[in-house]
């Protein structure tokens, strides 16, 4: 885990330079790469994209088999991917910008070198070992959050849209937000793997927490290859976030 107060630079880290599987946390850098293409004029938020039967990823939260043959705007697909963590939307957007590696290249152009986006959601669903290729260090995840907060690599409009979508999700409420005071504003993205043979490869959460002072805490917690229950894994993330909150809310 890594936590940093962006305005002061105060920071704490444990295994911050170790690579962990991101799971759906990787939808955050993907969304930034897509919005960067919008800012460059290569894509438009209102352009329509048709969902084909071959696009559907099993387990998608919004775009399931009933969505095939329908058209959605790029803006809708982005919102589904970020707010609902929809896997079909994710793969359609990856295809739109070329390939997953384009996201890694975009991150490298921003000086972020320890986040690797290598595979689609469909590939992840077909082989559980693939998830370890899509990795990030907690340190790099916090740098990504800082980059987003400072608006580097994105226009003001794109930055505002993405932060709005990240504040909407109702997933992961027992993680970073779990022990924070009610009403605390958190722009966040979760990532969770399936459990195989009693081991859960990834229970992740990254976010920007608004502190009482108005400063912002960027935090990334990755719980990897754990045999603990869902409740315990999420509680660990909540306790880490609360400890950081207590330390920097004095």
mmCIF file of C-alpha atoms in Angstrom:
data_model
loop_
_atom_site.group_PDB
_atom_site.id
_atom_site.type_symbol
_atom_site.label_atom_id
_atom_site.label_comp_id
_atom_site.label_asym_id
_atom_site.label_seq_id
_atom_site.Cartn_x
_atom_site.Cartn_y
_atom_site.Cartn_z
ATOM 1 C CA UNK A 1 0.000 0.000 0.000
ATOM 2 C CA UNK A 2 0.964 3.618 -0.514
ATOM 3 C CA UNK A 3 -0.753 6.768 0.785
ATOM 4 C CA UNK A 4 0.293 10.349 0.085
ATOM 5 C CA UNK A 5 -1.128 13.755 0.944
ATOM 6 C CA UNK A 6 -0.812 15.423 -2.438
ATOM 7 C CA UNK A 7 -0.507 19.001 -1.216
ATOM 8 C CA UNK A 8 2.160 18.357 1.445
ATOM 9 C CA UNK A 9 3.951 15.328 0.055
ATOM 10 C CA UNK A 10 3.678 13.440 3.361
ATOM 11 C CA UNK A 11 3.642 9.767 2.546
ATOM 12 C CA UNK A 12 3.682 6.222 3.895
ATOM 13 C CA UNK A 13 4.295 2.993 2.018
ATOM 14 C CA UNK A 14 4.520 -0.758 2.597
ATOM 15 C CA UNK A 15 5.728 -2.874 -0.333
ATOM 16 C CA UNK A 16 5.049 0.194 -2.427
ATOM 17 C CA UNK A 17 7.444 -0.822 -5.191
ATOM 18 C CA UNK A 18 6.115 -4.383 -5.498
ATOM 19 C CA UNK A 19 3.962 -5.332 -8.497
ATOM 20 C CA UNK A 20 0.417 -6.589 -7.851
ATOM 21 C CA UNK A 21 -2.356 -7.706 -10.243
ATOM 22 C CA UNK A 22 -4.671 -4.736 -10.832
ATOM 23 C CA UNK A 23 -7.865 -6.435 -11.979
ATOM 24 C CA UNK A 24 -10.430 -3.654 -12.653
ATOM 25 C CA UNK A 25 -8.224 -0.928 -11.189
ATOM 26 C CA UNK A 26 -6.709 -0.955 -14.665
ATOM 27 C CA UNK A 27 -9.900 0.625 -15.989
ATOM 28 C CA UNK A 28 -8.728 3.920 -14.481
ATOM 29 C CA UNK A 29 -5.625 4.274 -16.692
ATOM 30 C CA UNK A 30 -7.649 2.920 -19.639
ATOM 31 C CA UNK A 31 -10.243 5.665 -19.152
ATOM 32 C CA UNK A 32 -7.492 8.292 -19.016
ATOM 33 C CA UNK A 33 -5.945 6.998 -22.250
ATOM 34 C CA UNK A 34 -9.326 7.087 -24.008
ATOM 35 C CA UNK A 35 -10.099 10.599 -22.766
ATOM 36 C CA UNK A 36 -6.664 11.721 -23.940
ATOM 37 C CA UNK A 37 -7.646 10.592 -27.440
ATOM 38 C CA UNK A 38 -10.844 12.636 -27.081
ATOM 39 C CA UNK A 39 -8.774 15.656 -26.088
ATOM 40 C CA UNK A 40 -6.582 15.128 -29.159
ATOM 41 C CA UNK A 41 -9.636 15.088 -31.424
ATOM 42 C CA UNK A 42 -9.177 11.475 -32.463
ATOM 43 C CA UNK A 43 -12.387 10.411 -30.699
ATOM 44 C CA UNK A 44 -15.605 12.204 -29.730
ATOM 45 C CA UNK A 45 -17.659 11.709 -26.574
ATOM 46 C CA UNK A 46 -20.893 11.705 -28.556
ATOM 47 C CA UNK A 47 -19.783 9.291 -31.273
ATOM 48 C CA UNK A 48 -21.871 6.124 -31.470
ATOM 49 C CA UNK A 49 -20.359 2.671 -31.100
ATOM 50 C CA UNK A 50 -22.253 -0.502 -31.979
ATOM 51 C CA UNK A 51 -21.939 -3.452 -29.604
ATOM 52 C CA UNK A 52 -21.582 -6.736 -31.472
ATOM 53 C CA UNK A 53 -22.200 -10.234 -30.119
ATOM 54 C CA UNK A 54 -18.435 -10.846 -30.203
ATOM 55 C CA UNK A 55 -17.900 -7.868 -27.874
ATOM 56 C CA UNK A 56 -19.884 -9.259 -24.937
ATOM 57 C CA UNK A 57 -17.765 -10.295 -21.962
ATOM 58 C CA UNK A 58 -19.419 -12.702 -19.549
ATOM 59 C CA UNK A 59 -20.184 -11.133 -16.181
ATOM 60 C CA UNK A 60 -20.460 -7.563 -17.453
ATOM 61 C CA UNK A 61 -22.457 -5.340 -15.114
ATOM 62 C CA UNK A 62 -24.358 -3.414 -17.794
ATOM 63 C CA UNK A 63 -23.608 -4.515 -21.363
ATOM 64 C CA UNK A 64 -24.727 -8.144 -21.488
ATOM 65 C CA UNK A 65 -26.203 -10.292 -24.283
ATOM 66 C CA UNK A 66 -29.219 -7.971 -24.458
ATOM 67 C CA UNK A 67 -26.923 -5.131 -25.559
ATOM 68 C CA UNK A 68 -25.693 -6.713 -28.780
ATOM 69 C CA UNK A 69 -26.729 -4.830 -31.889
ATOM 70 C CA UNK A 70 -27.338 -1.630 -29.925
ATOM 71 C CA UNK A 71 -25.406 1.625 -30.154
ATOM 72 C CA UNK A 72 -23.947 3.567 -27.256
ATOM 73 C CA UNK A 73 -22.079 6.846 -27.111
ATOM 74 C CA UNK A 74 -18.414 6.861 -26.187
ATOM 75 C CA UNK A 75 -19.345 8.853 -23.084
ATOM 76 C CA UNK A 76 -21.811 6.162 -22.007
ATOM 77 C CA UNK A 77 -19.227 3.419 -22.465
ATOM 78 C CA UNK A 78 -16.696 5.343 -20.392
ATOM 79 C CA UNK A 79 -19.210 5.883 -17.611
ATOM 80 C CA UNK A 80 -20.197 2.202 -17.642
ATOM 81 C CA UNK A 81 -16.537 1.190 -17.438
ATOM 82 C CA UNK A 82 -15.576 3.569 -14.630
ATOM 83 C CA UNK A 83 -18.750 3.758 -12.524
ATOM 84 C CA UNK A 84 -20.096 0.232 -13.107
ATOM 85 C CA UNK A 85 -16.777 -1.495 -13.898
ATOM 86 C CA UNK A 86 -18.369 -2.972 -17.006
ATOM 87 C CA UNK A 87 -16.067 -5.438 -18.762
ATOM 88 C CA UNK A 88 -17.692 -5.278 -22.190
ATOM 89 C CA UNK A 89 -17.362 -1.488 -22.264
ATOM 90 C CA UNK A 90 -13.729 -1.864 -21.233
ATOM 91 C CA UNK A 91 -12.860 -4.177 -24.120
ATOM 92 C CA UNK A 92 -14.743 -2.074 -26.677
ATOM 93 C CA UNK A 93 -12.804 1.001 -25.559
ATOM 94 C CA UNK A 94 -9.494 -0.862 -25.655
ATOM 95 C CA UNK A 95 -10.277 -1.916 -29.235
ATOM 96 C CA UNK A 96 -11.165 1.660 -30.101
ATOM 97 C CA UNK A 97 -7.736 3.003 -29.121
ATOM 98 C CA UNK A 98 -5.912 0.131 -30.771
ATOM 99 C CA UNK A 99 -4.664 -2.344 -28.193
ATOM 100 C CA UNK A 100 -4.003 -2.558 -24.427
ATOM 101 C CA UNK A 101 -0.341 -1.651 -24.886
ATOM 102 C CA UNK A 102 -1.381 1.805 -26.083
ATOM 103 C CA UNK A 103 -2.465 2.521 -22.510
ATOM 104 C CA UNK A 104 0.951 1.541 -21.169
ATOM 105 C CA UNK A 105 2.555 3.794 -23.783
ATOM 106 C CA UNK A 106 0.311 6.684 -22.730
ATOM 107 C CA UNK A 107 1.313 6.170 -19.094
ATOM 108 C CA UNK A 108 4.990 6.082 -20.047
ATOM 109 C CA UNK A 109 4.567 9.425 -21.822
ATOM 110 C CA UNK A 110 3.419 10.816 -18.458
ATOM 111 C CA UNK A 111 6.440 9.347 -16.667
ATOM 112 C CA UNK A 112 4.475 6.469 -15.100
ATOM 113 C CA UNK A 113 6.473 3.311 -15.749
ATOM 114 C CA UNK A 114 5.298 0.746 -13.202
ATOM 115 C CA UNK A 115 1.745 0.221 -14.476
ATOM 116 C CA UNK A 116 1.344 -2.371 -17.220
ATOM 117 C CA UNK A 117 -1.871 -2.810 -19.222
ATOM 118 C CA UNK A 118 -1.361 -5.880 -21.401
ATOM 119 C CA UNK A 119 -4.631 -7.777 -21.816
ATOM 120 C CA UNK A 120 -8.350 -7.429 -22.436
ATOM 121 C CA UNK A 121 -11.094 -8.428 -20.008
ATOM 122 C CA UNK A 122 -12.028 -11.333 -22.295
ATOM 123 C CA UNK A 123 -8.450 -12.633 -22.084
ATOM 124 C CA UNK A 124 -8.507 -12.226 -18.306
ATOM 125 C CA UNK A 125 -11.723 -14.252 -18.108
ATOM 126 C CA UNK A 126 -10.259 -17.083 -20.171
ATOM 127 C CA UNK A 127 -7.061 -17.554 -18.156
ATOM 128 C CA UNK A 128 -6.689 -16.515 -14.494
ATOM 129 C CA UNK A 129 -2.873 -16.376 -14.759
ATOM 130 C CA UNK A 130 -3.163 -13.530 -17.277
ATOM 131 C CA UNK A 131 -4.193 -11.099 -14.520
ATOM 132 C CA UNK A 132 -0.624 -10.994 -13.224
ATOM 133 C CA UNK A 133 0.502 -9.376 -16.480
ATOM 134 C CA UNK A 134 -1.784 -6.394 -15.847
ATOM 135 C CA UNK A 135 0.103 -5.112 -12.841
ATOM 136 C CA UNK A 136 0.890 -1.997 -10.882
ATOM 137 C CA UNK A 137 2.903 -0.988 -7.872
ATOM 138 C CA UNK A 138 1.083 0.954 -5.142
ATOM 139 C CA UNK A 139 3.643 3.744 -5.616
ATOM 140 C CA UNK A 140 2.805 3.999 -9.329
ATOM 141 C CA UNK A 141 -0.937 3.895 -8.626
ATOM 142 C CA UNK A 142 -0.547 6.897 -6.324
ATOM 143 C CA UNK A 143 1.496 8.701 -8.995
ATOM 144 C CA UNK A 144 -1.371 7.985 -11.396
ATOM 145 C CA UNK A 145 -3.853 9.485 -8.929
ATOM 146 C CA UNK A 146 -1.624 12.539 -8.519
ATOM 147 C CA UNK A 147 -1.414 12.883 -12.294
ATOM 148 C CA UNK A 148 -5.197 12.796 -12.536
ATOM 149 C CA UNK A 149 -5.640 15.253 -9.661
ATOM 150 C CA UNK A 150 -3.161 17.698 -11.212
ATOM 151 C CA UNK A 151 -4.794 17.323 -14.622
ATOM 152 C CA UNK A 152 -1.650 16.240 -16.434
ATOM 153 C CA UNK A 153 -2.330 14.400 -19.675
ATOM 154 C CA UNK A 154 -5.994 15.419 -19.675
ATOM 155 C CA UNK A 155 -8.007 18.533 -20.418
ATOM 156 C CA UNK A 156 -9.937 20.194 -17.598
ATOM 157 C CA UNK A 157 -13.200 18.884 -19.074
ATOM 158 C CA UNK A 158 -11.959 15.300 -19.271
ATOM 159 C CA UNK A 159 -10.484 15.481 -15.783
ATOM 160 C CA UNK A 160 -13.784 16.740 -14.327
ATOM 161 C CA UNK A 161 -15.787 14.044 -16.125
ATOM 162 C CA UNK A 162 -13.530 11.247 -14.914
ATOM 163 C CA UNK A 163 -13.525 12.452 -11.311
ATOM 164 C CA UNK A 164 -17.327 12.684 -11.448
ATOM 165 C CA UNK A 165 -17.598 9.098 -12.702
ATOM 166 C CA UNK A 166 -15.150 7.927 -10.038
ATOM 167 C CA UNK A 167 -17.250 9.523 -7.290
ATOM 168 C CA UNK A 168 -20.452 7.760 -8.429
ATOM 169 C CA UNK A 169 -19.667 4.046 -7.872
ATOM 170 C CA UNK A 170 -21.569 2.157 -5.226
ATOM 171 C CA UNK A 171 -19.039 -0.688 -5.263
ATOM 172 C CA UNK A 172 -16.313 -1.201 -2.693
ATOM 173 C CA UNK A 173 -18.107 0.842 -0.038
ATOM 174 C CA UNK A 174 -16.594 -1.319 2.715
ATOM 175 C CA UNK A 175 -13.060 -0.676 1.503
ATOM 176 C CA UNK A 176 -11.523 2.829 1.496
ATOM 177 C CA UNK A 177 -14.825 4.453 2.523
ATOM 178 C CA UNK A 178 -15.732 1.713 4.998
ATOM 179 C CA UNK A 179 -14.500 3.402 8.191
ATOM 180 C CA UNK A 180 -14.336 7.015 7.041
ATOM 181 C CA UNK A 181 -16.842 9.601 8.304
ATOM 182 C CA UNK A 182 -20.155 9.578 6.474
ATOM 183 C CA UNK A 183 -20.187 12.044 3.615
ATOM 184 C CA UNK A 184 -16.448 11.849 2.939
ATOM 185 C CA UNK A 185 -15.858 12.466 -0.767
ATOM 186 C CA UNK A 186 -13.861 9.671 -2.396
ATOM 187 C CA UNK A 187 -13.135 9.351 -6.118
ATOM 188 C CA UNK A 188 -12.172 5.712 -6.461
ATOM 189 C CA UNK A 189 -11.790 2.513 -8.478
ATOM 190 C CA UNK A 190 -11.981 -1.047 -7.210
ATOM 191 C CA UNK A 191 -10.465 -4.226 -8.559
ATOM 192 C CA UNK A 192 -11.419 -7.751 -7.493
ATOM 193 C CA UNK A 193 -10.495 -11.191 -8.776
ATOM 194 C CA UNK A 194 -12.388 -14.428 -8.403
ATOM 195 C CA UNK A 195 -11.397 -16.873 -5.667
ATOM 196 C CA UNK A 196 -9.686 -20.037 -6.935
ATOM 197 C CA UNK A 197 -8.909 -22.938 -4.592
ATOM 198 C CA UNK A 198 -9.489 -20.670 -1.601
ATOM 199 C CA UNK A 199 -7.070 -17.986 -2.803
ATOM 200 C CA UNK A 200 -8.151 -14.528 -3.979
ATOM 201 C CA UNK A 201 -5.514 -13.017 -6.253
ATOM 202 C CA UNK A 202 -6.671 -9.422 -5.949
ATOM 203 C CA UNK A 203 -8.790 -7.273 -3.639
ATOM 204 C CA UNK A 204 -7.816 -3.742 -4.564
ATOM 205 C CA UNK A 205 -8.887 -0.160 -4.101
ATOM 206 C CA UNK A 206 -7.352 3.134 -5.192
ATOM 207 C CA UNK A 207 -8.782 6.571 -4.594
ATOM 208 C CA UNK A 208 -8.571 10.269 -3.924
ATOM 209 C CA UNK A 209 -9.944 11.105 -0.474
ATOM 210 C CA UNK A 210 -10.853 14.683 0.425
ATOM 211 C CA UNK A 211 -9.565 15.355 3.955
ATOM 212 C CA UNK A 212 -11.296 17.744 6.422
ATOM 213 C CA UNK A 213 -8.600 20.341 5.676
ATOM 214 C CA UNK A 214 -9.511 20.309 1.998
ATOM 215 C CA UNK A 215 -6.275 18.544 1.137
ATOM 216 C CA UNK A 216 -6.359 15.297 -0.812
ATOM 217 C CA UNK A 217 -5.129 11.858 0.162
ATOM 218 C CA UNK A 218 -4.131 9.581 -2.721
ATOM 219 C CA UNK A 219 -4.221 5.988 -1.540
ATOM 220 C CA UNK A 220 -3.680 2.593 -3.163
ATOM 221 C CA UNK A 221 -4.172 -0.683 -1.295
ATOM 222 C CA UNK A 222 -3.610 -4.024 -3.005
ATOM 223 C CA UNK A 223 -4.402 -7.230 -1.099
ATOM 224 C CA UNK A 224 -2.937 -10.070 -3.142
ATOM 225 C CA UNK A 225 -3.059 -13.882 -3.083
ATOM 226 C CA UNK A 226 -5.026 -13.947 0.161
ATOM 227 C CA UNK A 227 -6.826 -16.864 1.797
ATOM 228 C CA UNK A 228 -8.794 -14.511 4.057
ATOM 229 C CA UNK A 229 -12.556 -14.006 3.673
ATOM 230 C CA UNK A 230 -14.103 -11.176 1.661
ATOM 231 C CA UNK A 231 -15.017 -9.410 4.905
ATOM 232 C CA UNK A 232 -11.484 -9.528 6.290
ATOM 233 C CA UNK A 233 -9.837 -8.440 3.029
ATOM 234 C CA UNK A 234 -12.124 -5.435 2.728
ATOM 235 C CA UNK A 235 -11.695 -4.625 6.411
ATOM 236 C CA UNK A 236 -7.916 -4.494 5.947
ATOM 237 C CA UNK A 237 -8.333 -1.854 3.233
ATOM 238 C CA UNK A 238 -10.795 0.109 5.384
ATOM 239 C CA UNK A 239 -8.438 0.073 8.380
ATOM 240 C CA UNK A 240 -5.479 1.235 6.294
ATOM 241 C CA UNK A 241 -7.540 4.119 4.903
ATOM 242 C CA UNK A 242 -8.801 5.053 8.382
ATOM 243 C CA UNK A 243 -5.281 5.031 9.819
ATOM 244 C CA UNK A 244 -4.145 7.412 7.070
ATOM 245 C CA UNK A 245 -7.224 9.587 7.643
ATOM 246 C CA UNK A 246 -6.539 9.769 11.395
ATOM 247 C CA UNK A 247 -2.888 10.623 10.850
ATOM 248 C CA UNK A 248 -3.488 13.434 8.409
ATOM 249 C CA UNK A 249 -6.724 14.836 9.816
ATOM 250 C CA UNK A 250 -5.181 16.005 13.089
#
